[in-house]
Short mmCIF file of C-alpha atoms and ligand atoms in Angstrom, two decimals:
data_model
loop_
_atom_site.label_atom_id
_atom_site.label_comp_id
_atom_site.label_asym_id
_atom_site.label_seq_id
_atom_site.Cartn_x
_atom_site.Cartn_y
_atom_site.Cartn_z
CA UNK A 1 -169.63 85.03 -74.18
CA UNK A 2 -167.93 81.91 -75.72
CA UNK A 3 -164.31 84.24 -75.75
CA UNK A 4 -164.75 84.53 -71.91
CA UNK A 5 -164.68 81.00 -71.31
CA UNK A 6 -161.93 78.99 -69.91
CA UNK A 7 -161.16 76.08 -71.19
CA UNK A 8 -159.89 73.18 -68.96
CA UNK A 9 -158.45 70.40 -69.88
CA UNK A 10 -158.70 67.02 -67.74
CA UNK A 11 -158.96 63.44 -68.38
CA UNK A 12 -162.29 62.14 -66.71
CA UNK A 13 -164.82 64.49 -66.11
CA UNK A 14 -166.98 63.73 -63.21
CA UNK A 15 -170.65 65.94 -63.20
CA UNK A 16 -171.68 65.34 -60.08
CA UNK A 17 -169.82 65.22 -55.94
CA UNK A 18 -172.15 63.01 -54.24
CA UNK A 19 -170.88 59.94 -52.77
CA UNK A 20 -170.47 58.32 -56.46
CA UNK A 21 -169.11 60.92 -58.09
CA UNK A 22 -166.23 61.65 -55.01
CA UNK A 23 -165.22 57.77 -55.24
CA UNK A 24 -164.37 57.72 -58.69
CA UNK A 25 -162.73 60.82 -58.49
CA UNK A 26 -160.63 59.60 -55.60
CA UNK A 27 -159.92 56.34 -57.10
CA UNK A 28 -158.89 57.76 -59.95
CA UNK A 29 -156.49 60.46 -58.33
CA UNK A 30 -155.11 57.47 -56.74
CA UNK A 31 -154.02 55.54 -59.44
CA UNK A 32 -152.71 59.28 -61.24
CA UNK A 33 -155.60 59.80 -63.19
CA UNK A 34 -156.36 63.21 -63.82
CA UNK A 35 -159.94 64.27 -63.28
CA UNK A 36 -162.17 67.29 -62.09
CA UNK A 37 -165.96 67.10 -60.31
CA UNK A 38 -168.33 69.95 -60.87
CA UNK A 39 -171.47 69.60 -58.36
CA UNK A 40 -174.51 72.16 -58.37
CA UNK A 41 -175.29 71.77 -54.79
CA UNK A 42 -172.53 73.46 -51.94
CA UNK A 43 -171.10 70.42 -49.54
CA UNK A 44 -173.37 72.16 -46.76
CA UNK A 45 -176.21 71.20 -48.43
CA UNK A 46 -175.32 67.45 -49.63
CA UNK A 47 -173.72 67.00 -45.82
CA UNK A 48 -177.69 67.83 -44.40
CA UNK A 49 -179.03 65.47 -46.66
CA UNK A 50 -180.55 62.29 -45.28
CA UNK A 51 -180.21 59.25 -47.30
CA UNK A 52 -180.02 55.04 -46.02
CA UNK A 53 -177.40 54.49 -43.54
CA UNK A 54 -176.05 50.31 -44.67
CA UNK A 55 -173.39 49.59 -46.21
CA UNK A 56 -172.27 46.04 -47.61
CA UNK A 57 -168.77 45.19 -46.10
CA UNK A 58 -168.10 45.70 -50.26
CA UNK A 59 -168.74 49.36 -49.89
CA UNK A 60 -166.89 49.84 -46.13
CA UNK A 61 -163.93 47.74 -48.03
CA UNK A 62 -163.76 50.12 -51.09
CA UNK A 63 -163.83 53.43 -48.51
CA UNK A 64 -160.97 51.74 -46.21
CA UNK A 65 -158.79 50.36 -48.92
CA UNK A 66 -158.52 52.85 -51.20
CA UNK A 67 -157.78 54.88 -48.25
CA UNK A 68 -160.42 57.18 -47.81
CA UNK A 69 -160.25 57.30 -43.97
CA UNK A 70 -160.98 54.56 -41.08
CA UNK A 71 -163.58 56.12 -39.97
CA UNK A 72 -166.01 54.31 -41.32
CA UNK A 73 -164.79 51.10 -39.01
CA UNK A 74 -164.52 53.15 -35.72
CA UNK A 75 -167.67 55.46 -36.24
CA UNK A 76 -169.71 52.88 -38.15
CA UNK A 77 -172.00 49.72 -36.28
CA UNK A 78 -171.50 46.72 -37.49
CA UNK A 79 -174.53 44.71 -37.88
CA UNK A 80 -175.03 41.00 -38.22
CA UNK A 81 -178.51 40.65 -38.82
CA UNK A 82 -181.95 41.88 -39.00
CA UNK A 83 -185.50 41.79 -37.51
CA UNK A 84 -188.83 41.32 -39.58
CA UNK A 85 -191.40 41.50 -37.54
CA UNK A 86 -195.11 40.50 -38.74
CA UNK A 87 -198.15 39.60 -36.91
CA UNK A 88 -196.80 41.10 -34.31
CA UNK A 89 -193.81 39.19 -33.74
CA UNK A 90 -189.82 39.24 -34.16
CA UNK A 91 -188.31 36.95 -36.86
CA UNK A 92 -184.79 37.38 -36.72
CA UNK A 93 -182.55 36.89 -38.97
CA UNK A 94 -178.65 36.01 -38.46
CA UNK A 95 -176.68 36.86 -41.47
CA UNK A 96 -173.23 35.99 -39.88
CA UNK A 97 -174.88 32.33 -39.67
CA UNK A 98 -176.78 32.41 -42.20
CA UNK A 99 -174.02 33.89 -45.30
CA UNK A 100 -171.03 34.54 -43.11
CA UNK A 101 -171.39 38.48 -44.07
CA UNK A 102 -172.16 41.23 -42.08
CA UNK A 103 -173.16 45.30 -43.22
CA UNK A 104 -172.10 48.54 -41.56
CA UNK A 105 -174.41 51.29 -40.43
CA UNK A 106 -172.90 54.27 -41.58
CA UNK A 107 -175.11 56.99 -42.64
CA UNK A 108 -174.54 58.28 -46.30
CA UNK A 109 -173.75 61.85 -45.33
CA UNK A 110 -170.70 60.61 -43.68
CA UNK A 111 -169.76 58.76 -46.02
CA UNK A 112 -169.94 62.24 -48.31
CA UNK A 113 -168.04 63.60 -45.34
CA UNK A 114 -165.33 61.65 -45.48
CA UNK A 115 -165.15 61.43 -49.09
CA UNK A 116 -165.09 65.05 -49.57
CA UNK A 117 -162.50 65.32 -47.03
CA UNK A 118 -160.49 63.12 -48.70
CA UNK A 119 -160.12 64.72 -51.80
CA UNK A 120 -159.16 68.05 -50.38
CA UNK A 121 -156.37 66.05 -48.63
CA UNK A 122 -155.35 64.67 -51.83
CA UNK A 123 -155.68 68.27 -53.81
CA UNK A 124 -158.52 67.53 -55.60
CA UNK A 125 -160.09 69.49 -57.87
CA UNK A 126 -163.90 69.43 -56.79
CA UNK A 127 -166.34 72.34 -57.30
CA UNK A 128 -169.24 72.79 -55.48
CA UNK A 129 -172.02 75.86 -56.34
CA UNK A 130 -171.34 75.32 -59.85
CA UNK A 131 -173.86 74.53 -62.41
CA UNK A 132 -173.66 72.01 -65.60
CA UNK A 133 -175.08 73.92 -68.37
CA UNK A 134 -174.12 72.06 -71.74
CA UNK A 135 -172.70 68.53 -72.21
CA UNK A 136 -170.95 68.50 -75.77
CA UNK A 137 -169.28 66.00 -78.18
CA UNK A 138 -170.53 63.30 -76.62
CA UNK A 139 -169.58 60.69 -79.52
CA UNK A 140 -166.07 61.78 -80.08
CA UNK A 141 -162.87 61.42 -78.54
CA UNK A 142 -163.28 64.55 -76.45
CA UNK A 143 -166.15 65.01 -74.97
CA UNK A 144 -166.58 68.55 -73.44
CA UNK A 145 -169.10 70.15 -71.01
CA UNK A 146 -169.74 73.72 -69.42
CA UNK A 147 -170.37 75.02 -66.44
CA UNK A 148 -170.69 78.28 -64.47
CA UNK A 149 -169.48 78.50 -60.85
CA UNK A 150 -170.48 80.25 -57.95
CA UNK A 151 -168.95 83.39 -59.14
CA UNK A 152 -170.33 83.30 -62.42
CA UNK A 153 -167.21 82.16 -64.32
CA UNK A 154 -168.09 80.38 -67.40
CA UNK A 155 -165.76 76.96 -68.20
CA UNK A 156 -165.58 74.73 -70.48
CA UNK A 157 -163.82 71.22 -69.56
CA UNK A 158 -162.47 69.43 -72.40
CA UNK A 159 -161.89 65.18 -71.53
CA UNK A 160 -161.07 62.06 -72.61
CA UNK A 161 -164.29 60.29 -70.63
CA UNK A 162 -167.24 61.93 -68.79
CA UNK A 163 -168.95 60.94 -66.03
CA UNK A 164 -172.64 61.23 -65.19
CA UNK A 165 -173.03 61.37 -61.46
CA UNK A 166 -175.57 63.78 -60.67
CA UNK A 167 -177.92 62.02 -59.07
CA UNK A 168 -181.60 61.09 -59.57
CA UNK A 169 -183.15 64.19 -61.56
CA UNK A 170 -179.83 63.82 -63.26
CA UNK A 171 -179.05 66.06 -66.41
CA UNK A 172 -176.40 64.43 -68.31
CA UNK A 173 -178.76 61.53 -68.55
CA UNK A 174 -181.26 63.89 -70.68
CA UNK A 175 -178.82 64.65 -72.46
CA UNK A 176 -178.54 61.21 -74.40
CA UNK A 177 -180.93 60.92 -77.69
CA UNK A 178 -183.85 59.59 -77.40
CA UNK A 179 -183.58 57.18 -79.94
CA UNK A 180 -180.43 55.67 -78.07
CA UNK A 181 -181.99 54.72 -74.84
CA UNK A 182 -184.69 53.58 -72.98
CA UNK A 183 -186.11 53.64 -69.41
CA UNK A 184 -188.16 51.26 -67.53
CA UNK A 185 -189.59 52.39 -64.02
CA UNK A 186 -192.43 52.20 -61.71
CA UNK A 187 -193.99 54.66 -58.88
CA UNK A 188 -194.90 53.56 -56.04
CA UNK A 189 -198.69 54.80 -54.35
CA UNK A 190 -196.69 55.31 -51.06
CA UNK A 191 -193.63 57.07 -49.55
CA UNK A 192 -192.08 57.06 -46.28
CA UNK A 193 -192.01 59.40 -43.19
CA UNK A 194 -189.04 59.57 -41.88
CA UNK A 195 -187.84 60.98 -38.71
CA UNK A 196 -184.81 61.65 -36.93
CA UNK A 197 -184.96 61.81 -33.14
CA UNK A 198 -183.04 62.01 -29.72
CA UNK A 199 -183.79 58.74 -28.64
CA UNK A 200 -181.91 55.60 -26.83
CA UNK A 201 -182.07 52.42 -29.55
CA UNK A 202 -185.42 50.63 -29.49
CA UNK A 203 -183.34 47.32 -30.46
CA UNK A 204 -180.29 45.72 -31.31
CA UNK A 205 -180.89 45.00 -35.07
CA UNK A 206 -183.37 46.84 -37.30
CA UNK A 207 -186.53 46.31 -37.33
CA UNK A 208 -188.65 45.86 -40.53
CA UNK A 209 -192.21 45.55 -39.93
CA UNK A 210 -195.19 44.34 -41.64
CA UNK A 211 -198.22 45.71 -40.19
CA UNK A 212 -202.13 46.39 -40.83
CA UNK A 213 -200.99 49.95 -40.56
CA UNK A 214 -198.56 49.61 -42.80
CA UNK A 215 -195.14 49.34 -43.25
CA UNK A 216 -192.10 50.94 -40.14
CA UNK A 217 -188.38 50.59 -40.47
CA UNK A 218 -186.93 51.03 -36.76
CA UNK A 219 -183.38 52.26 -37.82
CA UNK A 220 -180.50 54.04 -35.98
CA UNK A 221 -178.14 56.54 -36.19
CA UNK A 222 -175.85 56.59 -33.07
CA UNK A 223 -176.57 55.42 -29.27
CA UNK A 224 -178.57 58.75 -28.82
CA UNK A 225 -179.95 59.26 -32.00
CA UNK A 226 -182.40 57.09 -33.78
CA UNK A 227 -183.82 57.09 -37.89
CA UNK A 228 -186.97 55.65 -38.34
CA UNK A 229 -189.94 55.40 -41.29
CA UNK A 230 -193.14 54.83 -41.44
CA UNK A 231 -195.42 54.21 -44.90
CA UNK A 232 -197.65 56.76 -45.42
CA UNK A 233 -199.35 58.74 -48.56
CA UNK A 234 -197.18 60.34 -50.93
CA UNK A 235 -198.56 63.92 -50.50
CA UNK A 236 -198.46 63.66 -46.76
CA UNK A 237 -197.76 67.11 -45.15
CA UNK A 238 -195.17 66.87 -42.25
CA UNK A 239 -196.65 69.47 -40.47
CA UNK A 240 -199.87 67.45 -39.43
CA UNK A 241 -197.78 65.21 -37.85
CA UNK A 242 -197.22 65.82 -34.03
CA UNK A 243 -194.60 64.19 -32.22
CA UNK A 244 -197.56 62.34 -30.48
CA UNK A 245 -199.40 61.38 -33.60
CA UNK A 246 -195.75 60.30 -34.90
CA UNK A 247 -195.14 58.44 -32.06
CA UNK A 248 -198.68 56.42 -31.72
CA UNK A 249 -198.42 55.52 -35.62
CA UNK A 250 -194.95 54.39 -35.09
CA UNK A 251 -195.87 52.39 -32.13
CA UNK A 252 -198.93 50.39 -33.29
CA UNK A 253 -196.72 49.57 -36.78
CA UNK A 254 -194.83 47.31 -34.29
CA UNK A 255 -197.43 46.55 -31.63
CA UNK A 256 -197.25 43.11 -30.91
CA UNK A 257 -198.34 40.29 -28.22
CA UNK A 258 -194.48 40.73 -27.00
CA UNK A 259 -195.53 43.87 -26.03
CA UNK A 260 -192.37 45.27 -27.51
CA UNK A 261 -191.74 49.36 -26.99
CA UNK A 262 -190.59 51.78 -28.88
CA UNK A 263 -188.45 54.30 -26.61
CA UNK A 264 -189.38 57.46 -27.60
CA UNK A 265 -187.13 60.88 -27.55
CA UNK A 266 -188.04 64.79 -29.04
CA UNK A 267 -188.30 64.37 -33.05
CA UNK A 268 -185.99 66.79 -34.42
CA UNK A 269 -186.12 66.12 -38.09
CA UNK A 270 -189.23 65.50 -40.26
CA UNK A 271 -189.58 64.64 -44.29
CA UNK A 272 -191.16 62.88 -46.79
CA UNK A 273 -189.34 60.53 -49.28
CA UNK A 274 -191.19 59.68 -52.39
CA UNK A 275 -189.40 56.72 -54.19
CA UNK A 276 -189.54 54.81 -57.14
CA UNK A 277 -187.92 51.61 -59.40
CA UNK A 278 -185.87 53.25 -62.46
CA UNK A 279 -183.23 52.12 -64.35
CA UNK A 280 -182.13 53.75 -68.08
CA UNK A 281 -180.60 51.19 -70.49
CA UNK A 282 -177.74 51.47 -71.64
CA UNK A 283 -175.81 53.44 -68.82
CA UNK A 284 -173.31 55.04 -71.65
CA UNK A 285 -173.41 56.91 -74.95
CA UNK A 286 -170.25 57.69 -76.25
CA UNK A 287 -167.94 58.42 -74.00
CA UNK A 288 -170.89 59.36 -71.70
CA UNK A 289 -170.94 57.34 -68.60
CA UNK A 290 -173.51 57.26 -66.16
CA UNK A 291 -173.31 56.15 -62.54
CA UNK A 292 -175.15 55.72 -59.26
CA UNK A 293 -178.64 57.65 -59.19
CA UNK A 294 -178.34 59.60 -62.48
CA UNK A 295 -178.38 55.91 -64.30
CA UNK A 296 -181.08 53.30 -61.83
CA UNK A 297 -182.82 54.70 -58.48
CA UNK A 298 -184.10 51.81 -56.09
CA UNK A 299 -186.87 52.38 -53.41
CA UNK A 300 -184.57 52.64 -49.84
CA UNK A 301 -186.71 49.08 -48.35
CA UNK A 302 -183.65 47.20 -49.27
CA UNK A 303 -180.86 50.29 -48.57
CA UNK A 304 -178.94 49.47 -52.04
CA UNK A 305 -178.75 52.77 -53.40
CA UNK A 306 -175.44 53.81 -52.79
CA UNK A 307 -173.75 49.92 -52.27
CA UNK A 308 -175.15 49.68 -55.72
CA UNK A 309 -173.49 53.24 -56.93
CA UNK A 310 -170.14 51.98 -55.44
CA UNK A 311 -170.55 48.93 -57.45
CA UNK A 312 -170.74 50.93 -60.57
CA UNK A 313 -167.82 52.80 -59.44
CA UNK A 314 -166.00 49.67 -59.19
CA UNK A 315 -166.81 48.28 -62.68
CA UNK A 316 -166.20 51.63 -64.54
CA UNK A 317 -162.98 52.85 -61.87
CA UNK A 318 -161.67 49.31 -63.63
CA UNK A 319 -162.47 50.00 -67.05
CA UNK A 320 -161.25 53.42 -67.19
CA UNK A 321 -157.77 51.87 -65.27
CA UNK A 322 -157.38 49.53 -68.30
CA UNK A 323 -157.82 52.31 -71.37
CA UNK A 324 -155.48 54.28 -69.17
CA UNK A 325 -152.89 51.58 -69.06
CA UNK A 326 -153.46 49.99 -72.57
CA UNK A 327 -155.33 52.61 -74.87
CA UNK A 328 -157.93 50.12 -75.40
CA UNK A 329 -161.66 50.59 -74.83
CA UNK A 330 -162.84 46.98 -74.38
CA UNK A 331 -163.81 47.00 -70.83
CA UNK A 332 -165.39 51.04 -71.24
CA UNK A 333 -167.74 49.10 -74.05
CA UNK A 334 -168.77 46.43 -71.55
CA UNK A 335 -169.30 48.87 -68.78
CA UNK A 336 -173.26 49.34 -68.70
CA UNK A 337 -173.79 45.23 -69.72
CA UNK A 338 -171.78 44.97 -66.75
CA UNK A 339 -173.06 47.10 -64.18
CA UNK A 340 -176.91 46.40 -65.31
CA UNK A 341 -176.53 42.79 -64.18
CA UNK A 342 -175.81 43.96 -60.36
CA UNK A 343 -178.55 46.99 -61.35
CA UNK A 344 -181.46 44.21 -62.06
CA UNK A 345 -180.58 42.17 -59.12
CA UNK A 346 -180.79 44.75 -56.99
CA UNK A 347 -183.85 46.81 -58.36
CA UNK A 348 -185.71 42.89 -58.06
CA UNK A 349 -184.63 42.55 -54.41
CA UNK A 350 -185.84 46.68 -53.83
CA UNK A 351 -189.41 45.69 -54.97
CA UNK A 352 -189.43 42.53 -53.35
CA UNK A 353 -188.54 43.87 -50.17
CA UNK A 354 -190.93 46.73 -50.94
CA UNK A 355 -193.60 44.85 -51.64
CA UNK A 356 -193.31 42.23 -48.88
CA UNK A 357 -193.52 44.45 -46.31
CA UNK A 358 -195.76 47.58 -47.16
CA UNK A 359 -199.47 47.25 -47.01
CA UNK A 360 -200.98 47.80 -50.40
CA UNK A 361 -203.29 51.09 -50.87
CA UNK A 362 -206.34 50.53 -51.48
CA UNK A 363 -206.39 47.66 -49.18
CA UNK A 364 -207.11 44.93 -50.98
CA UNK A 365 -206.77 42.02 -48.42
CA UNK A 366 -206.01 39.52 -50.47
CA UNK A 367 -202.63 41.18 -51.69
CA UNK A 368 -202.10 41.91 -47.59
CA UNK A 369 -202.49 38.35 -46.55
CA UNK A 370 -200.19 37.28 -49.47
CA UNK A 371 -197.26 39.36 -48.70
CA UNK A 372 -197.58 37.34 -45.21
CA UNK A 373 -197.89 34.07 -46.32
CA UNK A 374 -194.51 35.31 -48.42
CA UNK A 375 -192.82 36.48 -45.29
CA UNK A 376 -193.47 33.21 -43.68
CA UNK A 377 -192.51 31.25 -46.50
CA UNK A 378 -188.72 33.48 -46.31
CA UNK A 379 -188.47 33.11 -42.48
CA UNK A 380 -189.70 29.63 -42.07
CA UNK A 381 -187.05 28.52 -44.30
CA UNK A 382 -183.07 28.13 -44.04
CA UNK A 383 -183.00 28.89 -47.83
CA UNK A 384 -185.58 31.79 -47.73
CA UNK A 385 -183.37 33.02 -45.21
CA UNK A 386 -180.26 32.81 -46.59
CA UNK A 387 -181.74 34.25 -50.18
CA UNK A 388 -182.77 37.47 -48.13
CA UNK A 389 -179.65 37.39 -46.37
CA UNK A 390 -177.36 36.94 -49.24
CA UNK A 391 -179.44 39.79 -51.44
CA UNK A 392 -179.25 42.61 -48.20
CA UNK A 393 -175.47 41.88 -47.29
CA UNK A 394 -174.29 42.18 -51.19
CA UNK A 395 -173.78 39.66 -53.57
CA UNK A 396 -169.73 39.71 -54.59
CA UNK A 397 -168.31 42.50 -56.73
CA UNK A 398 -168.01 41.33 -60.45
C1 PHB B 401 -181.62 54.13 -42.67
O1 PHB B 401 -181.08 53.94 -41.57
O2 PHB B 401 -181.79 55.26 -43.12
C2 PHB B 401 -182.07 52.96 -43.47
C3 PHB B 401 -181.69 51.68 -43.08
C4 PHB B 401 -182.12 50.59 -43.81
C5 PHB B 401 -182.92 50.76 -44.92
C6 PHB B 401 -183.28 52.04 -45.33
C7 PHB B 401 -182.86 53.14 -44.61
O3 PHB B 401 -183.36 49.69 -45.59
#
């Protein structure tokens, strides 16, 4: 077999074309660094997959800048604040007041859209359908993987750097030794139900809400389409959930003496999204870098999974600039210390969020009535305020 293979030769390999994987790639191309993606899912499949729709004005700034499109500013919604709402009322929050920043709603499969699109503007070399099989040399100066494509061709792609970017089951992070790493993570006893439906917006800002029914996360998509989540068991089956029996859990998650409404539409996309805290330390071996999901997943209460994978971008997109320009490796050494900082601070405001707002299973009342004492403590308080404010629009890039 191994006489069939084609070798090719590249200088940053990227495994992996989601949204992390594509920015690097087209950061790279943009500076004239040679590189080549190879993604086992086919852009049909990664387009049709839901994921958190905020960005930090960080991540819309890296996606305009660098040139990716505009459409991010004329598609996306700008908003300036949020809504918890507990005990049945609104607490908003004002995060142009409070931190001068705003976020973007922009959900993440557009942001694969345009990314994708970009590169095949650009030329680049992405394939999709093709399957990592080996990851080789990882402690030498060329590090090499394989892959087979959609047509069965067998490659081999020999590099100066590769890239982990494959996501949250990813395989180039089992690939590392065991004795050279270590992962920390917690599951969570709940997951969310999320729905997509054909609905006016309910409200201005999002709405996260604390309830005795547990946790519901009014978001949006567009002016006729609306995401929203509700906390329910992990194992939940989406086919014992009407649109009526969706609709009545969402509303009494948000019932309140205001009498607020949700305005309902026809539900036209169900699922289940387990989640969980990880993070692997260190994010490199070798010349093994790791990146977005494949190196830290955050539960989606405080929407930092891909602001956060951009942020890695940005750290290692720098590093791998400076060994380009100078042949020195300082700043690809520092990488992980460097992006684990932003990782911890992130993966702390994920649980907090988390477990602010979701009711605890088993329903132990004391740990319910906490998490409201704690949201009252935040919202009663210019500083509370501003500490959830600062943490959900983005603390500054490095
Ligand atoms: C979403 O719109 O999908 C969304 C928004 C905010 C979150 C999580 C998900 O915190």
């Amino acid at each position: 077999m191994t006489a069939t293979r084609t070798i090719i030769k590249t200088q940053v390999g990227i495994v992996g074309g989601g949204p992390a994987g594509l920015m690097l790639s087209h950061l790279l191309a943009k500076t004239g660094i040679e590189n080549l993606v190879v993604e086992m899912r086919d852009h049909e499949t990664i387009r049709n997959t839901h994921r958190a729709g905020i960005l930090e004005a960080q991540a819309v700034k890296m996606l305009v800048e660098s040139g990716v499109n505009g459409r991010v500013l004329t598609h996306g919604d700008e908003h300036a604040g949020i809504d918890l709402r507990f005990n049945g009322e609104s607490h908003p929050l004002d995060f142009t007041e409070l931190v001068d920043a705003t976020v973007t709603l922009y959900a993440q499969n557009e942001v694969f859209v345009d990314l994708a699109a970009a590169r095949e503007l650009d030329g680049g070399d992405v394939r999709f359908s093709a399957e990592v099989t080996e990851l080789l040399d990882l402690e030498t100066d060329t590090p090499k993987f394989r892959f087979t494509d959609a047509e069965g061709t067998e490659f081999e792609v020999h590099c100066d750097v590769l890239v982990g970017a494959d996501g949250s089951r990813s395989f180039c992070r089992r690939q590392i030794p065991e004795t050279n790493r270590q992962d920390f993570k917690i599951e969570y006893p709940f997951a969310w139900f999320g729905i997509l439906t054909e609905a006016p917006k309910s409200s201005p800002e999002l709405i996260y809400a604390n309830s005795p029914h547990g946790f519901a996360l009014i978001s949006q998509r567009s002016e006729t389409v609306q995401r929203m989540y509700f906390q329910c068991d992990p194992n939940e089956n989406v086919d014992d959930w009407s649109q009526d029996r969706i609709w009545t859990e969402l509303q009494r998650r948000v019932d309140g003496p205001d009498n607020f409404q949700l305005k309902t539409g026809n539900i036209f996309d169900k699922s289940v999204l387990k989640f969980r805290s990880f993070v692997r330390e260190p994010l490199s071996h070798g010349r093994l870098f790791l990146i977005g999901d494949a190196g830290h997943t955050v539960p989606p209460t405080g929407a930092k999974g891909l602001n956060l994978a951009f942020a890695d971008v940005k750290v290692l997109f720098e590093a791998l600039d400076s060994f380009y320009a100078t042949k020195n490796d300082t700043l690809l050494h520092g990488y992980s210390d460097k992006a684990l900082k932003r990782v911890w601070k992130a993966q702390n405001f994920s649980y907090w969020m988390t477990s602010m707002l979701h009711t605890p299973v088993g329903g132990d009342p004391f740990m319910a009535k906490r998490a409201l004492g704690e949201l009252e403590t935040v919202t009663s308080s210019r500083f509370g305020q501003q500490y959830l404010a600062e943490s959900y629009t983005g603390w500054p890039h490095g």
